[in-house]
Tab-separated table of C-alpha atoms in Angstrom:
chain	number	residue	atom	x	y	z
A	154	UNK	CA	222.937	170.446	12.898
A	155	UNK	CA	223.976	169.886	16.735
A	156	UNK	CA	223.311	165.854	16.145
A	157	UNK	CA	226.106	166.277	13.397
A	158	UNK	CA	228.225	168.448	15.263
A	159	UNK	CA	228.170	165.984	18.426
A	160	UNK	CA	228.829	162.984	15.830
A	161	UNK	CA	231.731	164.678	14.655
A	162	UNK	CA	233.259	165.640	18.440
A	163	UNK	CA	232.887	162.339	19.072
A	164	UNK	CA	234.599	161.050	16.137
A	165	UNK	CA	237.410	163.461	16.910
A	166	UNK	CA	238.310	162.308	20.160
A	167	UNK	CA	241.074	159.666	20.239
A	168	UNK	CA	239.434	158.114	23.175
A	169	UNK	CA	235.822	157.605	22.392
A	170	UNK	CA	236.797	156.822	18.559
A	171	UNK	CA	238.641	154.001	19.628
A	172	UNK	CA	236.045	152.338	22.280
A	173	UNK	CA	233.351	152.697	19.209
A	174	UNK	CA	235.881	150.983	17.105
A	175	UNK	CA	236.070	148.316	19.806
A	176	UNK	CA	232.628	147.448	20.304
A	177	UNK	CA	231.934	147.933	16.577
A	178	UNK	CA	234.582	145.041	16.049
A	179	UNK	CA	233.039	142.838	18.739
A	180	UNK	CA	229.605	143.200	17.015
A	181	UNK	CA	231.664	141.849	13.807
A	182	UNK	CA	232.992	139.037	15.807
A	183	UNK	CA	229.500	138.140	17.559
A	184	UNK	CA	227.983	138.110	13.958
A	185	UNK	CA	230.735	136.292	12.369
A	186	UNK	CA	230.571	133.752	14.814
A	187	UNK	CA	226.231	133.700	14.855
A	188	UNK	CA	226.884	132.267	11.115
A	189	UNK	CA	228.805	129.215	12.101
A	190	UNK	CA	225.999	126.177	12.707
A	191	UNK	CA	226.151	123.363	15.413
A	192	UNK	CA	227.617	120.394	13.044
A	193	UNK	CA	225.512	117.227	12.599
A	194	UNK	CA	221.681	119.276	11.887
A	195	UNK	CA	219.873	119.856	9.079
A	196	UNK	CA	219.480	123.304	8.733
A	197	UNK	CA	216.828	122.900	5.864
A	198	UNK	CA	214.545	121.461	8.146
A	199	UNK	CA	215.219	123.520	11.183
A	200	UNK	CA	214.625	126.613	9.188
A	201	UNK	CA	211.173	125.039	8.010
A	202	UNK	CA	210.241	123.858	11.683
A	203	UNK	CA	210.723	127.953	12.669
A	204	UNK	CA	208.494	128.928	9.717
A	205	UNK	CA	206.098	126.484	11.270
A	206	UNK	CA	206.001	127.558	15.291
A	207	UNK	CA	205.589	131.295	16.087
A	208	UNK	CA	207.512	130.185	19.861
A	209	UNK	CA	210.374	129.008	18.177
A	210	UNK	CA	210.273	132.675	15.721
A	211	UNK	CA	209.882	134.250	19.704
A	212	UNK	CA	213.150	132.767	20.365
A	213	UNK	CA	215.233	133.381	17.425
A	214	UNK	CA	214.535	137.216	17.446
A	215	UNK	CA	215.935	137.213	20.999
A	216	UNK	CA	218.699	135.552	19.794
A	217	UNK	CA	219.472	137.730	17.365
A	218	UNK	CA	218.372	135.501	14.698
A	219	UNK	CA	221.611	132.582	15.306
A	220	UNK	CA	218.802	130.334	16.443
A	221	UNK	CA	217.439	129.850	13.210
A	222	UNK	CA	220.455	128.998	11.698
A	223	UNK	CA	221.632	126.777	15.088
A	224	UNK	CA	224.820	128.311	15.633
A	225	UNK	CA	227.480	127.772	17.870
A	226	UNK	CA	225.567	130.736	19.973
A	227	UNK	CA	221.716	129.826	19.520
A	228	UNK	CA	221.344	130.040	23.045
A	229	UNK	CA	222.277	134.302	23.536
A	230	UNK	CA	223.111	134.868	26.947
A	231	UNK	CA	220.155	133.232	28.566
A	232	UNK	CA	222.072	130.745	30.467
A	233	UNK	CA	223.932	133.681	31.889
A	234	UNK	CA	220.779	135.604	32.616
A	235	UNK	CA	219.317	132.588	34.177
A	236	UNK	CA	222.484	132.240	36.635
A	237	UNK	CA	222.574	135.738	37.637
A	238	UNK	CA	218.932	135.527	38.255
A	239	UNK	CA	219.904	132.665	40.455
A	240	UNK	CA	222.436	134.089	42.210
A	241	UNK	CA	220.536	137.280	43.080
A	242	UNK	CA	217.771	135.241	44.160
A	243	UNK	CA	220.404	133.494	46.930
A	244	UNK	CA	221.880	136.238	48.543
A	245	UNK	CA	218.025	136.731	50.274
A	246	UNK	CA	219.007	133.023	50.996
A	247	UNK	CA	222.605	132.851	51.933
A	248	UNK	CA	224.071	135.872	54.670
A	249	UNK	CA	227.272	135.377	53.350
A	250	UNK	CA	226.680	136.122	49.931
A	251	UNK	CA	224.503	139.439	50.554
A	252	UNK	CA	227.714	140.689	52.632
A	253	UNK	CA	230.151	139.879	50.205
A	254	UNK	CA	227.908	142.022	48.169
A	255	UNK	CA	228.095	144.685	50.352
A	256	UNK	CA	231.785	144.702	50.136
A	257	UNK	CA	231.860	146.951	46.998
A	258	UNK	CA	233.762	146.200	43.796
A	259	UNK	CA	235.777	143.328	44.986
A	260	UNK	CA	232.410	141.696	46.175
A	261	UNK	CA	230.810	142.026	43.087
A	262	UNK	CA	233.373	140.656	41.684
A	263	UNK	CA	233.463	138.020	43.093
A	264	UNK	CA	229.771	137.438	42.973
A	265	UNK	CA	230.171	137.757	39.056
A	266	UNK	CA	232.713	135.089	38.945
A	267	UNK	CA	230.466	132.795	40.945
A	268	UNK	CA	227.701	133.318	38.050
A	269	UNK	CA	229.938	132.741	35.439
A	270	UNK	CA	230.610	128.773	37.151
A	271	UNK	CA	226.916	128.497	37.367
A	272	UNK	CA	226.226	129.670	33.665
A	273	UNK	CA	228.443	126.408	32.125
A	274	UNK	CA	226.682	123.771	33.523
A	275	UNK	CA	223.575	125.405	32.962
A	276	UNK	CA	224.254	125.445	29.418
A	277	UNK	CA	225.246	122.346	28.690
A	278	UNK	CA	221.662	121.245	30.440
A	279	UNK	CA	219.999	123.855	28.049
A	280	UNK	CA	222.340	122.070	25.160
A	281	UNK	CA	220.846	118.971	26.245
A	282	UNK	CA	217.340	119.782	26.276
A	283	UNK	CA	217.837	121.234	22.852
A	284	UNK	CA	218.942	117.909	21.460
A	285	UNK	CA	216.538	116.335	23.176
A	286	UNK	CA	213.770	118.739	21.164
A	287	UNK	CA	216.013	118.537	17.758
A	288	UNK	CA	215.866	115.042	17.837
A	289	UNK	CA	212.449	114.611	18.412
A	290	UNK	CA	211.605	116.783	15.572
A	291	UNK	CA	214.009	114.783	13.238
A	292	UNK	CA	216.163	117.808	12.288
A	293	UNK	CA	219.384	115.952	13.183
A	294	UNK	CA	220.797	113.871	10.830
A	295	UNK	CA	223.207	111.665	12.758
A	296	UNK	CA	222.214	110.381	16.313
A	297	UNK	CA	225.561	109.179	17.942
A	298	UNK	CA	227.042	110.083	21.094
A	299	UNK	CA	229.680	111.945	19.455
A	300	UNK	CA	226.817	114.241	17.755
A	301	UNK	CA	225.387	114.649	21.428
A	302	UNK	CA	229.060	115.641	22.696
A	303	UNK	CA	229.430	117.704	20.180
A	304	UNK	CA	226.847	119.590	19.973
A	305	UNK	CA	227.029	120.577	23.839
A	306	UNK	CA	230.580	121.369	23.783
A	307	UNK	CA	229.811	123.983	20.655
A	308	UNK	CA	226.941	125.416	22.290
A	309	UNK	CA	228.476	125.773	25.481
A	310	UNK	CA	231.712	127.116	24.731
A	311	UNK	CA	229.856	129.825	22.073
A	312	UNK	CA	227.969	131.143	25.117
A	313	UNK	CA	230.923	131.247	27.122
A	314	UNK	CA	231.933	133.375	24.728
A	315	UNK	CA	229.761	135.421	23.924
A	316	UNK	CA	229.908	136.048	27.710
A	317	UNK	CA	233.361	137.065	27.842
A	318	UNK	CA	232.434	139.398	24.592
A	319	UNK	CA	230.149	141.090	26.230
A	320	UNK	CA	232.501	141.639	29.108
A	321	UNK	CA	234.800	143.439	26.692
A	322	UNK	CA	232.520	145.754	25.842
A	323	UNK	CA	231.797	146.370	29.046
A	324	UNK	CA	235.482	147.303	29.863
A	325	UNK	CA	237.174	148.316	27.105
A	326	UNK	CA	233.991	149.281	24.779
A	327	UNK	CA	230.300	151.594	25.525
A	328	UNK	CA	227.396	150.811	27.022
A	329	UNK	CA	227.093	147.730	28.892
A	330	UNK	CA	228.201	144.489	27.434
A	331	UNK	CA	224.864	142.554	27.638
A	332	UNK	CA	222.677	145.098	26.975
A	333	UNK	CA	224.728	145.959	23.899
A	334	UNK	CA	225.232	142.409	22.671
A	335	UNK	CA	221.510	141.894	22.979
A	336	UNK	CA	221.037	144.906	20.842
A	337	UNK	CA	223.324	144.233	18.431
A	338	UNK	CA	221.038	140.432	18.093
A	339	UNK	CA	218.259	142.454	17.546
A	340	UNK	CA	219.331	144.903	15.081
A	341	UNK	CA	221.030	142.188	12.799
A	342	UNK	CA	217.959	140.138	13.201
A	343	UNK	CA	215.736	143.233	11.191
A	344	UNK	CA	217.079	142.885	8.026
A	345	UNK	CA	216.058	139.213	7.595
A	346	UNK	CA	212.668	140.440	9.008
A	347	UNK	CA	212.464	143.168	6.742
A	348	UNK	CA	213.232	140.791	4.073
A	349	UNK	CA	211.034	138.384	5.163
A	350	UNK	CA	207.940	140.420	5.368
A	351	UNK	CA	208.687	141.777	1.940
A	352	UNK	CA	208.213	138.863	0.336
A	353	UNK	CA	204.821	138.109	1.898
A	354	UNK	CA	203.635	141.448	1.637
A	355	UNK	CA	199.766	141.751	1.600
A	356	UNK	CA	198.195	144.721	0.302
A	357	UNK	CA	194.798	144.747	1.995
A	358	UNK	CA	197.191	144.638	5.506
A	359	UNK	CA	198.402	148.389	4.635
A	360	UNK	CA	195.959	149.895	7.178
A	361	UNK	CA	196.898	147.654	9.722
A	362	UNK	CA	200.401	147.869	9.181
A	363	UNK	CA	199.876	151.885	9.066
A	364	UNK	CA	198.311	150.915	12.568
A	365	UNK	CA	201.420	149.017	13.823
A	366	UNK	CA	203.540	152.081	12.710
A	367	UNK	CA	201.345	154.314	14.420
A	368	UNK	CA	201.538	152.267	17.620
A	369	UNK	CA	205.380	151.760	17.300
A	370	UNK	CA	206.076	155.803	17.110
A	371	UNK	CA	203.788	155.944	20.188
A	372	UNK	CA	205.662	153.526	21.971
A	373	UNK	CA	209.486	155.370	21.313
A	374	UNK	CA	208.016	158.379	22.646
A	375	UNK	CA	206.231	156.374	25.508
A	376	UNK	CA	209.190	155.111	26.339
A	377	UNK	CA	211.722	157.890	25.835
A	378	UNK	CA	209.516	159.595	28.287
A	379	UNK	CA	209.180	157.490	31.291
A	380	UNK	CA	213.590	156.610	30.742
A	381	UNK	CA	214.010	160.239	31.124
A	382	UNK	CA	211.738	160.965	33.920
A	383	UNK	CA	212.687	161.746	36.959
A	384	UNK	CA	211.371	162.299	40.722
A	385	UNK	CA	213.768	165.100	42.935
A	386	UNK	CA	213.833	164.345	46.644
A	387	UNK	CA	215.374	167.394	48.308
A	388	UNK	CA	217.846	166.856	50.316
A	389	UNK	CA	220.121	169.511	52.677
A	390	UNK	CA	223.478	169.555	54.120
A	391	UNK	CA	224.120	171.272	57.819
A	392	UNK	CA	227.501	172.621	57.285
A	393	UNK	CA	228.858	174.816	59.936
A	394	UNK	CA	229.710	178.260	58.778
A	395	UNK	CA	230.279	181.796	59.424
A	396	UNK	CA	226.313	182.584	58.543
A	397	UNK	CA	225.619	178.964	59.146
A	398	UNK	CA	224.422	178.260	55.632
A	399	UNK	CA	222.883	175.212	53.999
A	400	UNK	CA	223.928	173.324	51.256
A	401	UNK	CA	221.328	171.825	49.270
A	402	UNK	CA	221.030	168.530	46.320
A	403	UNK	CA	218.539	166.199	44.947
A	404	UNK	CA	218.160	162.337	44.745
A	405	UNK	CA	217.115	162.272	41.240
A	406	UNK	CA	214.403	158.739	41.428
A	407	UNK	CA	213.935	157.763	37.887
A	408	UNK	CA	210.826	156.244	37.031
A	409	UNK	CA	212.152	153.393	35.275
A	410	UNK	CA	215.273	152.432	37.784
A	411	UNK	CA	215.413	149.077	36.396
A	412	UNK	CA	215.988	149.510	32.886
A	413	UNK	CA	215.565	146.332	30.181
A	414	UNK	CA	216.964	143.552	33.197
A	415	UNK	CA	212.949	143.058	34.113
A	416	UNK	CA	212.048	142.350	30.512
A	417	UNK	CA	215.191	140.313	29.521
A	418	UNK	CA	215.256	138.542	33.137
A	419	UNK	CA	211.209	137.994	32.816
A	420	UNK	CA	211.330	136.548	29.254
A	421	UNK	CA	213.964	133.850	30.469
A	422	UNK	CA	211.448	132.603	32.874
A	423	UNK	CA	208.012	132.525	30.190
A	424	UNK	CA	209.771	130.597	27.948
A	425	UNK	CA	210.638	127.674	29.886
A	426	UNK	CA	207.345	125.732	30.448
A	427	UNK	CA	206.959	126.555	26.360
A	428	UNK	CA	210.961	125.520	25.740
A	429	UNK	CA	210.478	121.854	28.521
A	430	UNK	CA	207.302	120.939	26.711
A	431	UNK	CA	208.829	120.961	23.107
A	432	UNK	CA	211.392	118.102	24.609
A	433	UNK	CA	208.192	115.699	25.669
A	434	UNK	CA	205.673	116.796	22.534
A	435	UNK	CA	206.913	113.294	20.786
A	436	UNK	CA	207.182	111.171	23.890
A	437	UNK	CA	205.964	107.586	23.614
A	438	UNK	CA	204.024	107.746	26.638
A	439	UNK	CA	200.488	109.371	25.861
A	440	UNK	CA	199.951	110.941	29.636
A	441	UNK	CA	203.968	112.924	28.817
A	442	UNK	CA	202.664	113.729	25.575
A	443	UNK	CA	199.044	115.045	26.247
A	444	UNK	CA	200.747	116.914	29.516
A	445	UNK	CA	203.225	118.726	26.889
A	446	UNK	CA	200.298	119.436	24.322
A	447	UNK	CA	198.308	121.060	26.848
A	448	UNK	CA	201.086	123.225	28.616
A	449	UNK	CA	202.084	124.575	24.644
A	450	UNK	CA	198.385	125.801	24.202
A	451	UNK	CA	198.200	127.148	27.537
A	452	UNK	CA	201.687	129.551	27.359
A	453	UNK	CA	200.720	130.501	23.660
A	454	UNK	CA	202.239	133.711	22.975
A	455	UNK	CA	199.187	134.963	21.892
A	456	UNK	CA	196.997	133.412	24.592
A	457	UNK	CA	195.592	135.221	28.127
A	458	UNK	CA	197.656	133.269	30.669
A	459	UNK	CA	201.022	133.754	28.708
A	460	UNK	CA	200.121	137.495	28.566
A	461	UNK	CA	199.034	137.758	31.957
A	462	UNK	CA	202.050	135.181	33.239
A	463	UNK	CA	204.091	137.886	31.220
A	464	UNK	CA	202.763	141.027	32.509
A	465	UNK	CA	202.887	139.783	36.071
A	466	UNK	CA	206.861	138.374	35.975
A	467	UNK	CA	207.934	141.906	34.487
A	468	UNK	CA	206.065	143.984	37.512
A	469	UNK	CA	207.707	141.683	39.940
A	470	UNK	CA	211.332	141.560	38.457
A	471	UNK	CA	211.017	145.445	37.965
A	472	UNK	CA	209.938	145.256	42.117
A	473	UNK	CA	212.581	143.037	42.532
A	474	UNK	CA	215.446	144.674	40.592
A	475	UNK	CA	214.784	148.128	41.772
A	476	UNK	CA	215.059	146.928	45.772
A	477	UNK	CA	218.485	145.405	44.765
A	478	UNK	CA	219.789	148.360	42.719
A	479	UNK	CA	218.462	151.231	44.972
A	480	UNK	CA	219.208	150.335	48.565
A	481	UNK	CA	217.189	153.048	50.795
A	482	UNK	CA	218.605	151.479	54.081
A	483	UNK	CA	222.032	152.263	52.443
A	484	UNK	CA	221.189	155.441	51.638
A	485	UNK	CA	220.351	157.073	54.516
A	486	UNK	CA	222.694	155.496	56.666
A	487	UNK	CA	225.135	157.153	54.108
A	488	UNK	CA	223.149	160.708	54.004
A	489	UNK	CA	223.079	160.918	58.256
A	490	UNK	CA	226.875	160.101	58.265
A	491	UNK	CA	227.518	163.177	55.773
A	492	UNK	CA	225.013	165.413	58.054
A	493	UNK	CA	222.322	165.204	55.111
A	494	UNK	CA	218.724	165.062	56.207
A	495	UNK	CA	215.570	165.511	54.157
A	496	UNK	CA	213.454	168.701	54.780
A	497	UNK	CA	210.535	167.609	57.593
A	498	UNK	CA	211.666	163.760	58.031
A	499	UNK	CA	213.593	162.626	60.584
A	500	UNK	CA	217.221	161.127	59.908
A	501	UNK	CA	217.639	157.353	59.511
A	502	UNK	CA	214.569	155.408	59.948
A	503	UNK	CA	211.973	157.944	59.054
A	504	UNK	CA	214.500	159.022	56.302
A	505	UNK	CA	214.557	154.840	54.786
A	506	UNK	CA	210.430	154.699	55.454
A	507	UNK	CA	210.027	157.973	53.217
A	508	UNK	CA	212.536	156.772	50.636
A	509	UNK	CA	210.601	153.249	50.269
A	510	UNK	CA	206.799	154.694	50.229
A	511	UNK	CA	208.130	156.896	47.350
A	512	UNK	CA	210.099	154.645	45.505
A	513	UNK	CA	207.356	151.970	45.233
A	514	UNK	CA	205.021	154.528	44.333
A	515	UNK	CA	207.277	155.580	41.046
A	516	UNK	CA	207.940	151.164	40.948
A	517	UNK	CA	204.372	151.031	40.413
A	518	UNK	CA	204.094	153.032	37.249
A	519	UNK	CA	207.286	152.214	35.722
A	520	UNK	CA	206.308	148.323	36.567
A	521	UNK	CA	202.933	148.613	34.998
A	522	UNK	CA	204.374	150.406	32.053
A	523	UNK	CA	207.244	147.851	31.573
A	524	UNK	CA	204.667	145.242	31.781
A	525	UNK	CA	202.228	146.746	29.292
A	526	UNK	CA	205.242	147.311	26.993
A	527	UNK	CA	205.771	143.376	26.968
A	528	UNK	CA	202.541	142.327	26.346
A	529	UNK	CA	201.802	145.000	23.377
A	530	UNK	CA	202.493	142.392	20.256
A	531	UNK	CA	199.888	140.366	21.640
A	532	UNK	CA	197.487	143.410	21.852
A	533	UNK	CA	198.691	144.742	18.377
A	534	UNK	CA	198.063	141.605	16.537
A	535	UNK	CA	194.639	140.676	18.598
A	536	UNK	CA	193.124	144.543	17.411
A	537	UNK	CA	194.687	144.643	13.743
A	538	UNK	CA	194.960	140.696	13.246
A	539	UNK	CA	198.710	141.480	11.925
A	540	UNK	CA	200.574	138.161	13.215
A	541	UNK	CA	204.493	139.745	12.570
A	542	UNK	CA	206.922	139.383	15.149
A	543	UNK	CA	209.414	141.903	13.398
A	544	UNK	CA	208.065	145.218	15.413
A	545	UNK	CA	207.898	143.760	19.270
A	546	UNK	CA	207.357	146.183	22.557
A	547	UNK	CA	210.022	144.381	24.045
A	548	UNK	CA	212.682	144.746	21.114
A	549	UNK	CA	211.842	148.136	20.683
A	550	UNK	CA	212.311	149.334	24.648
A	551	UNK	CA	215.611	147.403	24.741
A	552	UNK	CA	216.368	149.174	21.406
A	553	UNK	CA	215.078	152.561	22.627
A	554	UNK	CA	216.587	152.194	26.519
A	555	UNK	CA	220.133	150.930	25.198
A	556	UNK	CA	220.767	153.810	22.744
A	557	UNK	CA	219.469	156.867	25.333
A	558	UNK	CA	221.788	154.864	28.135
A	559	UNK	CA	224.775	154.346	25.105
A	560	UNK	CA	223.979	158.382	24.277
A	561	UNK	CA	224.208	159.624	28.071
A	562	UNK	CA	227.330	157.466	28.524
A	563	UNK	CA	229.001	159.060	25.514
A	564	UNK	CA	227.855	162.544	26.020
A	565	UNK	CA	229.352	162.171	30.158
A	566	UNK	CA	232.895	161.211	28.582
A	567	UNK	CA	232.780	164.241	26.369
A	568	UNK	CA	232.378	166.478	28.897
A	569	UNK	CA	234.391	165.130	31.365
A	570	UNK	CA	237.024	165.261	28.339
A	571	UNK	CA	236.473	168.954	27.952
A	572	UNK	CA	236.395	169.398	31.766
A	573	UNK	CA	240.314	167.975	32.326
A	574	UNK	CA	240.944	170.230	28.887
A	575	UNK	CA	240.175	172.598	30.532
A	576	UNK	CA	241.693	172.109	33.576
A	577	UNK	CA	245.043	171.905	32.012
A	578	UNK	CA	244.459	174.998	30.104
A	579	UNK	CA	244.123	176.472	33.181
């Protein structure tokens, strides 16, 4: 009754109703646009080459299902996520670029523009390399250097924008705008799934997929727990009074600071040795070819090393990711300049030590979990022998983390709406 209730407040305020309307219409856009193909392929074939390779099925799910059909934005946002990686990556490297991150809004800014520059030419590389691997599987028809140009100026300019898509959601729509266009690939990828499994529905499989269900409930809740949870560090405030009270808050650590960027940022990376050995599978040399063979059966999706590769990337970007996002030196340099101080450490130094030997103990588990999370299809279809890609750990936490984070950022504009209602009642 209060989910309806809620639905309908939301609905009723001018303010949300319009952002939902906003990012509803960019999802219509995005999937308008995920229909129109790359000219000069054969879609037939393409479509029969995916039915064929369980890598390529990998990496049309994450695309929201346009890379089946080779549209103008088969490549998602990975060339984006692959130059923000980049440039996050340099400012350990370059002094310059860590301050300017420092600077605050305008920095980031800045630093945002800077990865948009990088994310065209790496697309048209990653437009390249995908004629390169269409071509070699004979699913283009014509090969002509106008075919080549065109296909990398589609390609290109679809992920440029889909980029500046997801920036409107972002500003002018809920949630954030990659997270949300990822999760709107995903969910309009299901129904072809659901379709798809339908039609080679097997029986004798029910207990196994009564298994998978099982497993997937267990995973929402898994993951709805460790999004919500939380670590309090105490902190006080020395304010001086007439009794010379204390003022008291909480850091709130969360277990899972980093979110979906580990998975999304760690799946960019496994798939390249995969993506650079489909370009040399058909090369006349014999040493290329072998070399290609061998690197696609070691990074199978269902083999050890891809797992482990996998599981390993996701601990380290969730490491990584949480050291950018919560700065302890930051912090308490900020808390000593308000007078806050944590009860029995010492104030600045002590105060960043403390903050780091908790925070990588919470890392840990959220890392491991993250990691586990990845790797579950592989463990799913290894213990029930079920080989669908529809149901993934990694679709379902950026599912399940993008509508709690969508959720909290709707419920915080309702009651800051009621708040300045009530203010002016007042």
């Amino acid at each position: 009754m209060k989910f309806f209730q809620l639905i309908q407040k939301i609905f009723r305020t001018k303010e949300i109703r319009g952002k939902l309307l906003f990012t509803a219409f960019v999802f219509f856009v995005f999937r308008l646009f995920a229909q129109v193909p790359v000219p000069g392929v054969d879609i037939f074939s393409l479509k029969r080459l995916f039915s064929q390779s369980q890598f390529l099925s990998l990496l049309d799910i994450f695309s929201g299902g346009t890379l089946a059909n080779f549209s103008v934005m088969s490549l998602g946002l990975n060339p984006y996520i692959n130059a923000s990686i980049i440039m996050q990556l340099l400012q350990f490297v370059f002094p310059k670029l860590e301050e300017l991150a420092k600077e605050g809004e305008s920095g980031r800014e800045k630093i945002n523009q800077y990865t948009r520059y990088l994310a065209v030419p790496l697309t048209a590389i990653q437009s390249f390399g995908m004629y390169i691997l269409l071509k070699n599987s004979q699913i283009i028809s014509t090969v002509t250097p106008l075919t080549l140009l065109s296909m990398v100026a589609s390609m290109t300019a679809g992920t440029i924008l889909l980029m500046w898509l997801g920036e409107l959601i972002s500003q002018r729509g809920i949630g954030n705008g990659i997270s949300m266009i990822i999760f709107a690939g995903i969910v309009g990828r299901l129904p072809i799934g659901l379709a798809q499994q339908a039609t080679v529905f097997d029986p004798s499989q029910l207990r196994n997929i009564f298994i998978f269900a099982v497993m997937a409930i267990v995973v929402v809740v898994s993951i709805v727990m460790v999004s919500e949870g939380r670590r309090p560090i105490k902190v006080q405030y020395a304010r001086r009074a007439a009794q010379g009270s204390q003022v008291s808050s909480y850091i709130p650590l969360r277990v899972n600071q980093a979110g979906v960027i580990p998975i999304i940022f760690a799946v960019s990376l496994i798939l390249l040795p995969t993506t650079f050995s489909q370009f040399f599978q058909r090369s006349p040399n014999v040493l290329v070819a072998n070399l290609a063979s061998d690197i696609q059966r070691v990074f199978d999706p269902n083999g050890i090393i891809y797992n482990f590769a996998y599981f390993m990337l996701v601990v380290v970007f969730t490491y990584f990711y949480t050291t950018v996002a919560f700065n302890t030196k930051q912090l308490s340099e900020m808390l000593m300049k308000q007078g806050g101080f944590l009860p029995g450490i010492r104030p600045g130094s002590p105060t960043k030590k403390y903050l780091d030997y908790v925070s990588s103990r919470i890392t840990l588990f959220g890392a491991v979990f993250l990691g586990a999370i990845a790797v579950l299809p592989s463990i799913g279809q290894s213990l029930t022998g079920v080989t669908t890609l529809l149901i993934g750990g990694t679709g379902l936490l950026i599912l399940v983390v993008v509508i709690l984070e969508t959720s909290k950022q709707l419920e915080s504009q309702l009651v800051m709406r009621d708040y300045e209602s009530f203010l002016r009642k007042r």
